[in-house]
XYZ file of C-alpha atoms in Angstrom:
416
model
C -58.336 25.871 -169.363
C -54.939 27.771 -167.924
C -51.818 26.253 -169.381
C -49.571 24.265 -167.215
C -46.618 24.967 -166.355
C -43.598 23.513 -167.895
C -41.367 21.345 -164.732
C -38.076 23.611 -164.601
C -36.003 20.839 -165.966
C -33.071 19.261 -163.430
C -29.830 18.761 -163.764
C -27.894 16.345 -162.971
C -25.903 16.661 -159.048
C -22.619 17.931 -159.732
C -22.550 18.911 -163.538
C -21.596 22.829 -163.177
C -24.090 25.751 -164.407
C -25.601 26.216 -167.691
C -23.363 27.783 -169.885
C -23.838 30.919 -170.532
C -23.125 33.475 -173.434
C -20.400 36.395 -172.677
C -19.968 37.856 -175.686
C -18.586 36.048 -178.604
C -17.786 33.232 -176.092
C -19.920 30.429 -173.943
C -19.002 30.275 -170.296
C -19.779 27.621 -166.901
C -18.821 26.875 -163.904
C -18.185 23.836 -162.608
C -17.483 22.448 -158.486
C -14.875 19.939 -158.118
C -14.924 19.111 -154.646
C -13.253 20.948 -151.945
C -9.246 22.494 -151.866
C -7.128 21.777 -149.149
C -7.918 24.755 -147.382
C -11.376 23.668 -147.150
C -13.099 26.015 -149.505
C -15.289 24.113 -152.628
C -13.186 24.224 -155.886
C -15.205 25.701 -158.391
C -13.686 26.131 -161.819
C -14.561 28.237 -164.907
C -14.347 26.582 -168.348
C -14.876 28.466 -171.768
C -15.850 27.754 -174.987
C -17.476 28.710 -178.600
C -20.392 26.868 -178.177
C -22.313 24.803 -175.380
C -21.702 22.094 -176.654
C -17.668 23.210 -175.998
C -18.245 24.058 -172.284
C -19.550 20.868 -170.938
C -16.782 19.049 -172.684
C -14.304 20.961 -171.257
C -16.511 20.445 -167.409
C -15.943 17.104 -168.176
C -13.091 16.718 -168.805
C -12.079 18.480 -165.777
C -14.460 16.362 -163.494
C -12.635 13.200 -165.329
C -8.857 14.881 -163.622
C -10.240 15.354 -160.577
C -11.092 12.263 -160.376
C -7.869 10.543 -161.403
C -6.212 13.375 -159.378
C -4.844 15.236 -163.050
C -5.705 17.880 -161.512
C -3.268 21.473 -161.371
C -4.045 22.592 -158.305
C -4.682 26.322 -157.532
C -1.419 27.193 -155.558
C 0.728 29.813 -156.835
C 3.926 27.981 -156.361
C 6.730 29.446 -158.732
C 9.498 27.277 -160.264
C 12.186 29.003 -157.602
C 9.760 28.051 -154.620
C 9.386 24.687 -155.586
C 12.920 24.196 -156.341
C 13.229 25.316 -152.764
C 10.987 22.898 -150.928
C 12.739 20.129 -153.551
C 16.164 20.321 -152.769
C 15.525 21.190 -149.174
C 14.140 17.861 -148.710
C 17.620 16.377 -150.724
C 19.755 18.319 -148.472
C 18.929 15.482 -145.968
C 19.378 12.214 -148.202
C 21.826 13.335 -151.058
C 25.881 13.467 -150.576
C 27.281 17.097 -150.276
C 29.012 17.083 -153.613
C 25.865 16.234 -155.555
C 23.666 18.783 -153.514
C 26.447 21.382 -154.565
C 25.776 19.690 -157.736
C 21.694 20.380 -157.657
C 21.932 23.864 -156.346
C 24.589 25.017 -159.304
C 21.784 23.524 -161.917
C 18.998 25.584 -159.513
C 20.890 28.901 -160.574
C 20.438 27.958 -164.595
C 16.676 26.817 -163.550
C 15.930 29.828 -161.210
C 17.608 32.269 -163.546
C 14.869 31.662 -166.462
C 12.196 30.442 -165.381
C 12.227 30.999 -161.373
C 9.709 33.353 -161.631
C 6.666 31.266 -163.626
C 4.523 30.406 -161.128
C 4.377 25.787 -161.478
C 0.943 25.109 -162.344
C 1.656 27.290 -166.566
C 4.774 26.033 -167.016
C 4.714 24.480 -170.403
C 7.010 22.125 -172.558
C 8.056 25.454 -175.084
C 9.105 27.335 -171.903
C 11.656 24.464 -170.765
C 12.016 24.186 -174.421
C 12.675 27.768 -174.765
C 15.059 27.416 -171.141
C 16.958 24.420 -173.156
C 18.353 26.825 -176.075
C 18.976 29.871 -173.566
C 21.559 26.971 -172.176
C 22.755 26.305 -175.460
C 22.951 29.598 -175.929
C 25.749 30.545 -173.345
C 27.843 27.831 -174.477
C 26.827 25.635 -171.580
C 28.055 21.332 -173.108
C 25.877 19.032 -174.356
C 26.472 16.868 -171.009
C 26.064 19.315 -168.606
C 23.541 20.837 -170.272
C 21.974 17.487 -170.132
C 22.158 17.567 -166.870
C 20.210 21.072 -165.461
C 17.425 19.597 -167.385
C 17.520 16.338 -165.517
C 17.267 17.551 -162.395
C 14.795 20.165 -163.547
C 12.879 17.141 -164.733
C 12.932 15.172 -161.067
C 12.104 18.757 -159.760
C 9.208 18.489 -161.777
C 7.858 14.908 -161.207
C 8.306 15.255 -157.472
C 5.586 18.137 -158.101
C 4.081 14.989 -159.921
C 3.571 13.082 -157.277
C 2.800 15.993 -154.958
C 0.306 16.490 -157.267
C 0.746 20.690 -157.609
C 0.963 19.646 -161.264
C -1.103 17.313 -163.606
C 2.465 16.269 -166.131
C 6.210 16.555 -166.037
C 6.235 19.195 -169.097
C 10.275 18.289 -169.179
C 10.156 15.163 -170.287
C 8.612 15.677 -173.285
C 11.693 18.134 -174.074
C 14.608 16.030 -175.058
C 18.788 17.326 -176.674
C 21.046 15.858 -179.392
C 21.939 12.497 -178.039
C 24.791 11.998 -176.938
C 28.723 11.268 -178.421
C 28.753 7.323 -178.993
C 32.291 7.308 -177.371
C 33.600 9.747 -174.126
C 37.275 9.699 -174.716
C 39.254 10.083 -171.120
C 42.807 11.966 -170.263
C 45.023 9.433 -168.991
C 48.648 9.093 -168.757
C 50.923 6.813 -170.416
C 53.269 4.087 -168.174
C 56.597 6.096 -168.905
C 54.924 9.522 -168.317
C 53.623 7.996 -164.912
C 56.576 6.768 -164.077
C 58.152 9.695 -164.691
C 55.735 11.497 -162.708
C 56.317 9.447 -159.397
C 59.819 9.444 -159.859
C 59.238 13.920 -159.805
C 56.987 13.428 -156.955
C 59.173 11.013 -154.439
C 59.786 13.635 -152.404
C 56.727 14.817 -151.501
C 54.674 14.679 -148.890
C 51.525 13.303 -151.057
C 53.465 10.301 -152.496
C 51.912 7.837 -150.907
C 48.596 9.123 -152.694
C 49.173 9.377 -155.570
C 51.202 5.846 -155.948
C 47.712 4.500 -154.209
C 46.281 6.190 -156.565
C 47.589 5.054 -159.938
C 48.080 1.488 -158.526
C 44.426 1.389 -157.566
C 42.406 3.663 -159.949
C 40.286 4.497 -156.309
C 38.855 7.752 -156.534
C 40.168 10.860 -154.840
C 37.307 11.407 -152.470
C 38.045 7.025 -152.068
C 41.562 7.773 -151.396
C 40.917 10.807 -148.911
C 38.205 8.643 -146.889
C 40.603 5.266 -146.399
C 40.997 4.625 -142.779
C 44.017 2.394 -141.660
C 41.360 0.046 -140.319
C 40.279 -0.503 -143.794
C 44.073 -2.337 -145.118
C 45.124 -5.406 -144.662
C 49.058 -5.171 -145.454
C 49.415 -8.657 -145.063
C 46.820 -9.991 -147.486
C 47.693 -6.741 -149.263
C 43.259 -5.587 -149.370
C 42.314 -2.668 -149.079
C 38.433 -1.975 -147.990
C 36.372 1.119 -149.338
C 34.433 1.977 -146.871
C 33.631 5.686 -145.926
C 34.674 8.839 -148.162
C 35.513 12.244 -147.953
C 34.169 15.250 -149.720
C 34.476 18.881 -150.396
C 31.597 20.402 -148.350
C 30.399 24.138 -147.103
C 33.389 25.364 -145.113
C 35.069 21.910 -144.813
C 34.785 18.522 -145.971
C 31.629 15.376 -145.672
C 33.294 12.123 -144.645
C 30.394 9.767 -145.547
C 29.809 6.920 -147.411
C 30.888 5.722 -150.914
C 29.104 7.038 -153.591
C 26.838 3.458 -154.495
C 26.309 0.485 -153.672
C 28.582 -1.263 -155.780
C 31.469 1.648 -154.807
C 31.808 -0.123 -151.198
C 34.253 -2.769 -152.241
C 37.284 -4.311 -151.570
C 40.501 -3.600 -154.244
C 43.820 -5.746 -154.165
C 47.464 -4.162 -154.387
C 50.725 -5.350 -154.452
C 53.970 -5.549 -152.569
C 55.037 -2.564 -154.516
C 52.603 -0.906 -153.049
C 52.460 -2.667 -149.169
C 56.134 -1.420 -149.216
C 55.116 2.268 -149.877
C 52.055 2.073 -147.363
C 54.832 0.469 -144.760
C 56.847 3.134 -145.047
C 54.057 5.732 -144.661
C 52.899 4.669 -141.766
C 56.056 5.132 -140.062
C 56.693 8.435 -141.543
C 53.208 9.354 -140.017
C 54.037 7.839 -136.487
C 57.109 10.351 -136.319
C 54.631 13.240 -137.741
C 52.405 12.190 -134.755
C 55.535 11.649 -132.138
C 56.663 15.407 -132.946
C 53.394 17.249 -132.807
C 52.488 14.853 -129.489
C 49.277 16.161 -128.321
C 48.741 19.202 -131.165
C 48.462 15.780 -133.815
C 44.634 15.157 -134.472
C 43.908 10.789 -134.363
C 41.143 10.987 -137.790
C 42.613 7.161 -137.641
C 43.043 8.249 -141.736
C 45.491 6.831 -143.664
C 46.385 10.994 -146.236
C 45.973 13.280 -143.172
C 46.671 16.696 -142.848
C 49.951 17.337 -141.498
C 48.545 17.581 -138.265
C 46.503 14.836 -138.740
C 43.162 16.412 -139.448
C 40.861 14.896 -142.739
C 42.785 16.374 -145.978
C 40.885 18.870 -148.050
C 40.251 17.935 -151.589
C 41.605 20.744 -153.122
C 45.385 20.215 -151.922
C 45.787 17.195 -153.176
C 44.765 19.516 -156.659
C 47.713 21.680 -155.604
C 50.118 19.970 -154.671
C 49.700 17.656 -158.452
C 49.694 20.911 -160.145
C 52.264 22.194 -158.368
C 54.280 19.119 -158.590
C 53.446 19.159 -162.551
C 54.384 22.647 -162.727
C 57.462 23.290 -160.878
C 59.344 19.645 -162.743
C 58.002 21.631 -166.596
C 59.702 24.531 -165.250
C 63.101 22.988 -164.389
C 63.465 21.244 -167.203
C 62.596 23.616 -169.750
C 65.042 26.241 -167.958
C 67.531 23.284 -167.884
C 67.380 22.342 -171.785
C 67.637 25.996 -173.216
C 70.652 25.904 -171.194
C 72.314 22.903 -172.623
C 70.913 23.305 -175.618
C 71.636 27.147 -176.134
C 72.744 27.997 -179.427
C 70.787 25.221 -181.699
C 67.730 25.547 -183.781
C 64.560 26.697 -181.712
C 62.728 23.590 -183.588
C 64.714 21.150 -181.701
C 64.452 22.538 -178.784
C 61.306 22.517 -178.651
C 60.996 19.559 -179.393
C 63.421 18.323 -176.395
C 60.799 19.803 -174.026
C 58.430 18.093 -174.948
C 59.941 15.086 -174.676
C 60.311 15.593 -171.111
C 57.410 17.687 -169.925
C 55.140 16.563 -167.685
C 51.178 16.756 -169.294
C 48.896 18.312 -167.138
C 46.518 15.951 -165.023
C 43.450 15.916 -162.409
C 43.405 13.611 -159.604
C 41.135 11.835 -160.943
C 42.920 11.029 -164.225
C 44.790 8.632 -161.770
C 41.790 6.992 -161.826
C 41.549 6.711 -165.419
C 45.013 6.106 -166.428
C 45.021 3.167 -163.775
C 41.605 1.692 -165.940
C 43.106 2.445 -168.787
C 46.218 0.318 -168.184
C 45.005 -2.608 -166.439
C 42.503 -3.023 -169.822
C 45.459 -3.259 -171.964
C 46.872 -5.353 -170.054
C 44.108 -7.712 -168.916
C 41.538 -6.939 -172.207
C 38.977 -7.861 -169.282
C 36.504 -4.707 -168.734
C 34.693 -6.916 -166.553
C 37.531 -7.532 -163.728
C 38.625 -3.614 -164.637
C 34.767 -2.613 -164.410
C 34.562 -4.332 -160.210
C 37.881 -2.525 -159.290
C 36.259 0.793 -160.447
C 33.357 -0.036 -158.277
C 31.192 0.901 -161.402
C 27.697 -0.470 -161.446
C 27.724 -2.593 -164.806
C 30.395 -3.120 -167.129
C 28.475 -1.432 -169.885
C 30.062 1.856 -168.046
C 33.121 1.095 -168.182
C 33.241 0.537 -172.113
C 31.217 3.836 -172.522
C 34.588 5.420 -170.997
C 36.705 2.963 -172.310
C 35.936 2.033 -175.485
C 38.198 3.878 -177.236
C 41.138 1.424 -175.604
C 39.234 -1.693 -176.105
C 40.888 -2.552 -180.249
C 41.652 -5.617 -179.130
C 38.291 -6.898 -179.489
C 38.357 -5.618 -183.199
C 41.589 -7.870 -183.453
C 39.591 -10.947 -182.063
C 36.718 -11.294 -184.414
C 38.745 -10.229 -187.480
C 38.837 -13.895 -188.367
C 39.190 -15.503 -191.955
C 36.191 -16.946 -193.451
C 37.280 -20.290 -193.795
C 37.967 -20.586 -189.906
C 33.715 -18.989 -189.274
C 33.211 -21.806 -191.459
C 35.173 -24.601 -189.357
C 33.152 -26.225 -186.721
C 36.079 -26.622 -184.559
C 34.922 -23.446 -181.893
C 37.847 -21.184 -180.774
C 38.510 -19.768 -177.819
C 38.486 -15.615 -177.213
C 41.538 -14.041 -175.013
């Protein structure tokens, strides 16, 4: 009797080919649907045993069902950064976009030629070590890695990669306190006295008096100022852009705020408005009416670098002049005494943004109200203000340094 042929074993649909041995490994192929170009998405897996191949094939099928499967696209890190930055260009402020482009240059230099899908946490870790070897500050290295993480997070959303490989890579913790540079009251008074003859004196005065950012001062319009109520509204900023300046909305939602000022600021602004009217009268039709409080000498928006240049020049000129005067007056005296006298009259270097830090420092020391300072500066949370100005909040320690007898006293005490 002829033996009956054994029926062929049917494999479930979509389970892939049978594992076959190739050399010392087993391999099989599994189909995971179709790619974006319409072709079948076939993947090949390898294992030491047939069971290994079947397990890896099942893992691929689960990843495909969950949308966690890496694509076939050979997009490089540099190409994806270009695409990601192109999308940011339409929504990010110019200064922020320029910062992202600077970060992207570091990333492209080390990881640009690598395929996005082949990027691993080890590559990102090596990149972080390379940034450290360059001598970059820890805060800047964190910013660069944050930019890479944000770009890869978008790639995950677009299903170009299954996971964000930059997320596991962490740098050392940020310093507990972040000290900022600021002048004391006497130095501010001395600088304002020296800067009085200069054209941008009203801008410096308003900066020290209100704590506005340089970009907020330059974007301030006369329609945003109420001299009778002695208030101003921060509605726009003026930031440097490639080849010029950009006027746009404030940095954050909380940056759009109302700031009060004293009668001294009102007097300075009244005098400044009269001076601008005279400049406008002299230039006539050549005057450009931008409506800004601090325009250039022709009425056009003033580039932020001019503020930095003028402040630096004022300090440099004053210091050079005072050094000559003291050396002439103290000629023949010991060098140590001359140097000591020079140090007492020298103005330290200060950038325009440090006017904001100086205002916040003096206001916090005077009012002892971090919440008030935070609202005035336009910070999103008082904790942000505390992180920056914690080193000046020494009164907090003084107010809670109470004797045990007072702690045990049931009568409550109200702190200032």
